[in-house]
Structure formats: C-alpha cells, structure tokens
Tab-separated table of C-alpha atoms and ligand atoms in Angstrom:
chain	number	residue	atom	x	y	z
G	8	MET	CA	151.461	188.137	-46.134
G	9	SER	CA	153.672	190.205	-48.751
G	10	ILE	CA	156.197	188.142	-50.528
G	11	ILE	CA	158.694	188.734	-53.296
G	12	LEU	CA	159.897	186.008	-55.392
G	13	LEU	CA	163.226	187.392	-56.869
G	14	GLY	CA	165.633	185.391	-58.976
G	15	PRO	CA	166.986	185.151	-62.773
G	16	PRO	CA	164.726	184.919	-66.041
G	17	GLY	CA	163.743	181.588	-65.874
G	18	ALA	CA	164.199	180.411	-62.244
G	19	GLY	CA	160.609	179.186	-62.305
G	20	LYS	CA	159.033	182.262	-60.133
G	21	GLY	CA	155.878	182.719	-62.467
G	22	THR	CA	155.497	178.750	-62.251
G	23	GLN	CA	155.816	179.057	-57.990
G	24	ALA	CA	153.681	182.485	-57.973
G	25	LYS	CA	150.628	180.414	-59.839
G	26	LEU	CA	151.090	177.576	-57.487
G	27	LEU	CA	150.654	180.089	-54.590
G	28	GLU	CA	147.787	181.894	-55.925
G	29	LYS	CA	146.257	178.288	-56.292
G	30	LYS	CA	146.844	176.640	-53.300
G	31	ARG	CA	147.020	179.684	-50.855
G	32	ALA	CA	144.972	182.667	-52.798
G	33	TYR	CA	147.467	184.733	-52.523
G	34	VAL	CA	147.355	187.564	-55.529
G	35	GLN	CA	149.954	187.169	-58.014
G	36	LEU	CA	151.518	190.467	-59.474
G	37	SER	CA	153.682	189.560	-61.984
G	38	THR	CA	154.867	192.748	-63.816
G	39	GLY	CA	155.855	190.604	-66.852
G	40	ASP	CA	152.587	189.282	-67.688
G	41	MET	CA	151.088	192.819	-67.177
G	42	LEU	CA	153.553	194.252	-69.624
G	43	ARG	CA	152.434	191.520	-71.736
G	44	ASN	CA	148.718	191.891	-71.453
G	45	ALA	CA	149.479	195.569	-72.483
G	46	VAL	CA	151.671	194.635	-75.520
G	47	SER	CA	148.687	192.007	-76.677
G	48	GLU	CA	145.950	194.906	-76.251
G	49	GLY	CA	148.277	197.658	-77.924
G	50	SER	CA	147.857	200.025	-75.340
G	51	GLU	CA	150.530	203.133	-74.980
G	52	LEU	CA	152.075	201.202	-72.148
G	53	GLY	CA	152.343	198.171	-74.546
G	54	ASN	CA	153.824	200.222	-77.604
G	55	LYS	CA	156.274	201.763	-75.264
G	56	ALA	CA	157.359	198.493	-73.490
G	57	ARG	CA	157.426	196.031	-76.620
G	58	GLU	CA	161.029	197.170	-78.101
G	59	ILE	CA	162.532	197.169	-74.739
G	60	MET	CA	161.415	193.881	-73.742
G	61	ASN	CA	162.163	192.411	-76.864
G	62	ARG	CA	165.894	193.641	-76.413
G	63	GLY	CA	165.974	192.150	-72.753
G	64	GLU	CA	165.837	195.255	-71.073
G	65	PHE	CA	164.193	196.906	-68.436
G	66	VAL	CA	160.937	199.329	-68.351
G	67	PRO	CA	161.836	202.496	-66.787
G	68	ASP	CA	161.661	202.631	-62.806
G	69	GLU	CA	158.771	205.386	-62.987
G	70	ILE	CA	156.508	203.395	-65.236
G	71	MET	CA	156.937	200.228	-63.416
G	72	VAL	CA	156.478	201.647	-59.864
G	73	GLY	CA	153.185	203.596	-61.102
G	74	ILE	CA	151.686	200.047	-62.306
G	75	ILE	CA	152.323	198.302	-59.079
G	76	SER	CA	151.353	201.090	-57.293
G	77	ASP	CA	147.780	200.895	-58.653
G	78	LYS	CA	147.642	197.159	-58.291
G	79	ILE	CA	148.803	197.292	-54.476
G	80	LYS	CA	145.929	199.921	-54.060
G	81	SER	CA	143.515	197.782	-55.627
G	82	ILE	CA	144.261	194.369	-53.702
G	83	GLY	CA	143.527	196.106	-50.506
G	84	GLU	CA	144.757	193.849	-47.303
G	85	ALA	CA	144.964	190.854	-49.667
G	86	ASN	CA	148.197	188.454	-49.228
G	87	PHE	CA	150.141	189.114	-52.480
G	88	ILE	CA	153.157	187.531	-54.106
G	89	LEU	CA	155.336	189.885	-56.368
G	90	ASP	CA	157.018	188.428	-59.609
G	91	GLY	CA	159.485	190.510	-61.582
G	92	PHE	CA	159.097	193.456	-59.154
G	93	PRO	CA	161.309	195.041	-57.839
G	94	ARG	CA	164.061	194.546	-60.230
G	95	THR	CA	166.286	197.643	-59.425
G	96	GLU	CA	167.212	199.131	-56.293
G	97	GLY	CA	164.836	202.461	-57.051
G	98	GLN	CA	161.858	199.966	-57.478
G	99	ALA	CA	162.772	198.528	-54.169
G	100	ILE	CA	162.738	201.692	-52.198
G	101	ALA	CA	159.623	202.861	-54.019
G	102	LEU	CA	158.111	199.701	-52.996
G	103	GLU	CA	159.129	199.683	-49.382
G	104	ASN	CA	157.527	203.494	-49.473
G	105	LEU	CA	154.441	202.632	-50.916
G	106	LEU	CA	153.792	199.688	-48.372
G	107	LYS	CA	154.383	202.286	-45.451
G	108	ILE	CA	151.992	204.312	-46.652
G	109	ARG	CA	149.438	201.431	-46.812
G	110	GLY	CA	150.383	200.395	-43.122
G	111	ARG	CA	151.984	197.528	-44.706
G	112	SER	CA	155.630	195.643	-44.839
G	113	LEU	CA	157.416	192.817	-46.632
G	114	SER	CA	157.018	189.732	-44.840
G	115	ALA	CA	159.943	187.570	-46.972
G	116	VAL	CA	161.743	187.723	-50.029
G	117	ILE	CA	162.233	184.640	-51.647
G	118	GLU	CA	165.411	183.666	-53.858
G	119	LEU	CA	165.466	181.298	-56.271
G	120	LYS	CA	168.976	180.260	-57.115
G	121	VAL	CA	169.781	178.482	-60.602
G	122	ASP	CA	173.070	178.307	-62.439
G	123	ASP	CA	173.160	180.570	-65.756
G	124	ASN	CA	173.604	177.646	-67.863
G	125	LEU	CA	170.372	175.865	-66.752
G	126	LEU	CA	168.747	179.125	-67.192
G	127	ILE	CA	169.562	179.410	-70.834
G	128	GLU	CA	168.329	175.889	-71.626
G	129	ARG	CA	165.136	176.316	-69.540
G	130	VAL	CA	164.271	179.589	-71.587
G	131	THR	CA	165.097	179.026	-75.018
G	132	GLY	CA	163.036	175.673	-75.294
G	133	ARG	CA	160.459	176.980	-73.415
G	134	PHE	CA	157.053	177.014	-74.791
G	135	THR	CA	153.309	177.479	-73.590
G	136	CYS	CA	149.916	176.071	-74.171
G	137	SER	CA	148.162	179.130	-75.934
G	138	GLU	CA	145.010	177.824	-74.105
G	139	CYS	CA	145.765	177.121	-70.264
G	140	GLY	CA	148.969	178.324	-70.015
G	141	ALA	CA	150.770	175.355	-69.081
G	142	VAL	CA	154.514	175.487	-69.666
G	143	TYR	CA	156.456	172.864	-71.405
G	144	ASN	CA	160.285	172.472	-72.405
G	145	ASP	CA	162.034	171.118	-75.782
G	146	SER	CA	164.625	169.227	-73.603
G	147	PHE	CA	163.169	168.388	-70.188
G	148	LYS	CA	158.891	168.406	-70.284
G	149	THR	CA	157.283	167.680	-73.728
G	150	PRO	CA	153.597	167.314	-73.694
G	151	LYS	CA	152.667	163.093	-73.232
G	152	ILE	CA	151.083	163.291	-76.796
G	153	PRO	CA	153.340	165.235	-79.071
G	154	GLY	CA	151.080	168.575	-80.031
G	155	ILE	CA	148.462	168.161	-77.752
G	156	CYS	CA	148.408	169.972	-74.551
G	157	ASP	CA	148.383	167.298	-71.322
G	158	PHE	CA	145.876	169.480	-69.311
G	159	CYS	CA	143.309	170.851	-72.046
G	160	GLY	CA	143.853	168.702	-75.000
G	161	ASN	CA	144.761	172.281	-76.989
G	162	SER	CA	146.910	171.982	-79.920
G	163	GLU	CA	148.220	175.462	-80.288
G	164	PHE	CA	151.569	176.508	-78.455
G	165	SER	CA	153.254	179.832	-78.280
G	166	ARG	CA	156.908	180.960	-77.634
G	167	ARG	CA	157.833	184.470	-76.146
G	168	SER	CA	159.775	186.579	-78.381
G	169	ASP	CA	162.268	187.539	-75.370
G	170	ASP	CA	163.102	183.971	-75.089
G	171	SER	CA	165.554	183.555	-78.032
G	172	LYS	CA	169.408	182.823	-77.013
G	173	GLU	CA	170.698	186.374	-77.717
G	174	VAL	CA	167.713	188.366	-75.817
G	175	MET	CA	168.181	185.653	-72.744
G	176	LYS	CA	171.861	186.697	-72.386
G	177	ASN	CA	171.272	190.312	-72.374
G	178	ARG	CA	168.303	189.538	-70.075
G	179	LEU	CA	170.924	187.422	-67.612
G	180	GLU	CA	173.680	190.219	-68.170
G	181	VAL	CA	170.928	192.785	-66.889
G	182	TYR	CA	169.798	190.710	-64.050
G	183	HIS	CA	173.166	190.529	-62.660
G	184	LYS	CA	174.043	194.056	-63.011
G	185	HIS	CA	170.651	195.538	-61.616
G	186	THR	CA	168.829	192.775	-59.749
G	187	ALA	CA	171.367	190.765	-58.030
G	188	PRO	CA	172.136	193.602	-55.875
G	189	LEU	CA	168.894	193.376	-54.475
G	190	LEU	CA	169.679	190.084	-52.725
G	191	GLN	CA	172.388	191.771	-50.428
G	192	TYR	CA	169.604	194.779	-49.977
G	193	TYR	CA	167.339	192.404	-48.625
G	194	GLU	CA	169.524	190.284	-46.699
G	195	ASN	CA	170.751	193.444	-44.639
G	196	ARG	CA	167.110	193.912	-43.765
G	197	GLY	CA	167.022	190.202	-42.214
G	198	LEU	CA	163.996	189.516	-45.149
G	199	LEU	CA	166.003	187.364	-47.643
G	200	ARG	CA	165.676	183.360	-47.584
G	201	SER	CA	166.770	181.140	-50.397
G	202	VAL	CA	165.656	177.778	-51.904
G	203	ASP	CA	167.410	175.776	-54.564
G	204	GLY	CA	165.746	176.397	-57.803
G	205	MET	CA	167.256	173.864	-59.365
G	206	SER	CA	165.188	170.936	-57.906
G	207	SER	CA	161.613	170.134	-59.301
G	208	SER	CA	159.136	172.561	-59.581
G	209	GLU	CA	157.214	170.162	-56.642
G	210	GLU	CA	160.207	170.406	-54.526
G	211	VAL	CA	160.872	173.976	-54.525
G	212	GLU	CA	157.040	174.078	-53.766
G	213	ILE	CA	157.801	172.435	-50.842
G	214	GLN	CA	160.618	174.457	-49.804
G	215	ILE	CA	158.729	177.645	-50.377
G	216	SER	CA	155.402	176.202	-48.355
G	217	GLY	CA	158.005	175.570	-45.491
G	218	ILE	CA	159.272	179.293	-45.491
G	219	LEU	CA	155.843	180.606	-45.587
G	220	ASP	CA	154.235	178.498	-42.693
G	221	ASP	CA	157.289	179.431	-40.456
G	222	LYS	CA	156.442	183.030	-41.285
G	223	ILE	CA	152.667	182.522	-40.282
G	224	ALA	CA	153.870	180.722	-37.366
G	225	ALA	CA	156.156	183.309	-35.893
G	226	LYS	CA	153.658	185.884	-36.794
G	227	GLY	CA	150.423	183.939	-34.978
F	10	ADP	P1	161.574	187.004	-66.683
F	10	ADP	O1	161.542	187.037	-65.556
F	10	ADP	O2	161.642	185.496	-67.293
F	10	ADP	O3	162.775	187.931	-67.502
F	10	ADP	P2	159.169	188.933	-66.968
F	10	ADP	O4	158.083	188.026	-67.523
F	10	ADP	O5	159.076	188.790	-65.287
F	10	ADP	O6	160.248	187.577	-67.346
F	10	ADP	O7	159.491	190.428	-67.628
F	10	ADP	C1	159.402	189.704	-69.059
F	10	ADP	C2	160.117	191.405	-69.117
F	10	ADP	O8	159.307	192.283	-69.123
F	10	ADP	C3	161.687	191.739	-68.520
F	10	ADP	O9	162.839	191.459	-69.577
F	10	ADP	C4	161.460	193.599	-68.738
F	10	ADP	O10	161.779	193.765	-70.047
F	10	ADP	C5	160.103	193.840	-68.536
F	10	ADP	N1	159.945	193.727	-67.059
F	10	ADP	C6	158.930	193.373	-66.221
F	10	ADP	N2	159.217	193.187	-64.903
F	10	ADP	C7	160.037	195.004	-64.888
F	10	ADP	C8	160.281	195.555	-63.809
F	10	ADP	N3	159.808	195.388	-62.491
F	10	ADP	N4	160.965	196.657	-64.251
F	10	ADP	C9	161.464	196.483	-65.783
F	10	ADP	N5	160.974	195.967	-66.647
F	10	ADP	C10	160.113	194.589	-66.122
C-alpha cells in the first residue's frame, strides 16, 4: 500500500500517520519531521529550511523531491504513508514518476477535511511532550495532571516555532493556493477519498481503517 494523507496544517495527518505506523506497521514518511530533524541537527538542509518554515512557506520542490526520492528508495517494498508530501502539483507529478520507476503506484489519497477556524485553534494551542511526542492542546486536551505528560511522566513540553497565529495564517493561505488543487488532481485519477477530520482522532482512525480495508479487499 502507498497512501497519501492530504489536508491543511493541523488536520491531524501526523497523528493518523503515527497510528497507522503503530497498528499496521506502515512506514510514516513525514517531510515536516524530516525537515525539523535537519534543522535541529544544523545540517546544510536544515539551515536552508529553517527560515522558510518559520515564514510558513514551502521548501523548493527540487529539494523536497530529492529527499522523498531517497526515502522511497531506502524503504524498498514496504507499505508507506506520506504525510506532508506532495504539497504542490510539481511534487505530485514527480512522485508519480518516481513510484513508476520502482514499479509501484499510489493506492489511495485520503483527505482530512477540517474548517479553517478549527485549524487555527488546534495549531496555535498545540504543544508536545519533549520526551515521547504526545500532542496536547491548551483548549481541548491538557495533561490530566498539569505539567506532567499522561504517557511518560515527563515534565518538559515544546511548541513548534511555526505554530504562532501569524505564521499559521500564512500556512493556511499557502495550503489553499498550492496544495488544495491537488484534491482535484487526485479526484481526476480516481484516487481521492475524504474523511471528516473534525471528528475525534479515534473516529478519524476508524474511517481511515475502513478505506484501507476496502482497498486491501479489492486488491486481494
Ligand atoms: P503542517 O502540515 O502542520 O504545516 P508539516 O510538519 O508537515 O506541518 O510541515 C512544516 C513545514 O515544513 C511546512 O510549513 C513547510 O515549510 C515545510 N514542508 C514540509 N513538507 C513540505 C513539502 N512537501 N514541500 C515544501 N515544504 C514542506
């Protein structure tokens, strides 16, 4: 299976990709995580990406395509789930070509639909356990004991530097302009399926699982 999770920032792509990684052993390919790792390592890529990400803009296609191409080569035949790629039509075309070269094709593109107002609230209130990566929110989901992670007991949390209100507004604008057109692109190829990303993450997971089980049954 080769799956894309498509949706605006804060739609829950990362959360769902991590669940699929845990429950179905799919490999999560998150370009956002790859870039954040590069930033924290201080690599050449990280130094280039830092400012771009902090403005809420896109890292150039040729860099992103190079990164994903290497990753897809390195995972061989494994099932994968792309989270954060493609974000432009150029990236989508490049992905199609690089899968074709490897004798693979996309199984499904799953859209997570969420209204913009909720996205702003989700993203600007988001914080993460620095130890285990559990995600919390000032408005919807604070730790049961304030200041202590529910899952690992750690007391340090972090916020992404691009999760401020101003940068988030720009990320949304850039999403609507450059990434949302991919919905039609994949609809035209018969690959698009949509789920209600406003539901709880458990419900979203059930909807996604249903789509994947249908795909597996159709193949089998
Ligand atoms: P979100 O989907 O919540 O905006 P990500 O973690 O996927 O967050 O991405 C964070 C940032 O990394 C993006 O705003 C962008 O600057 C950069 N980025 C990630 N993936 C891509 C990509 N495929 N193309 C261009 N830039 C990317």
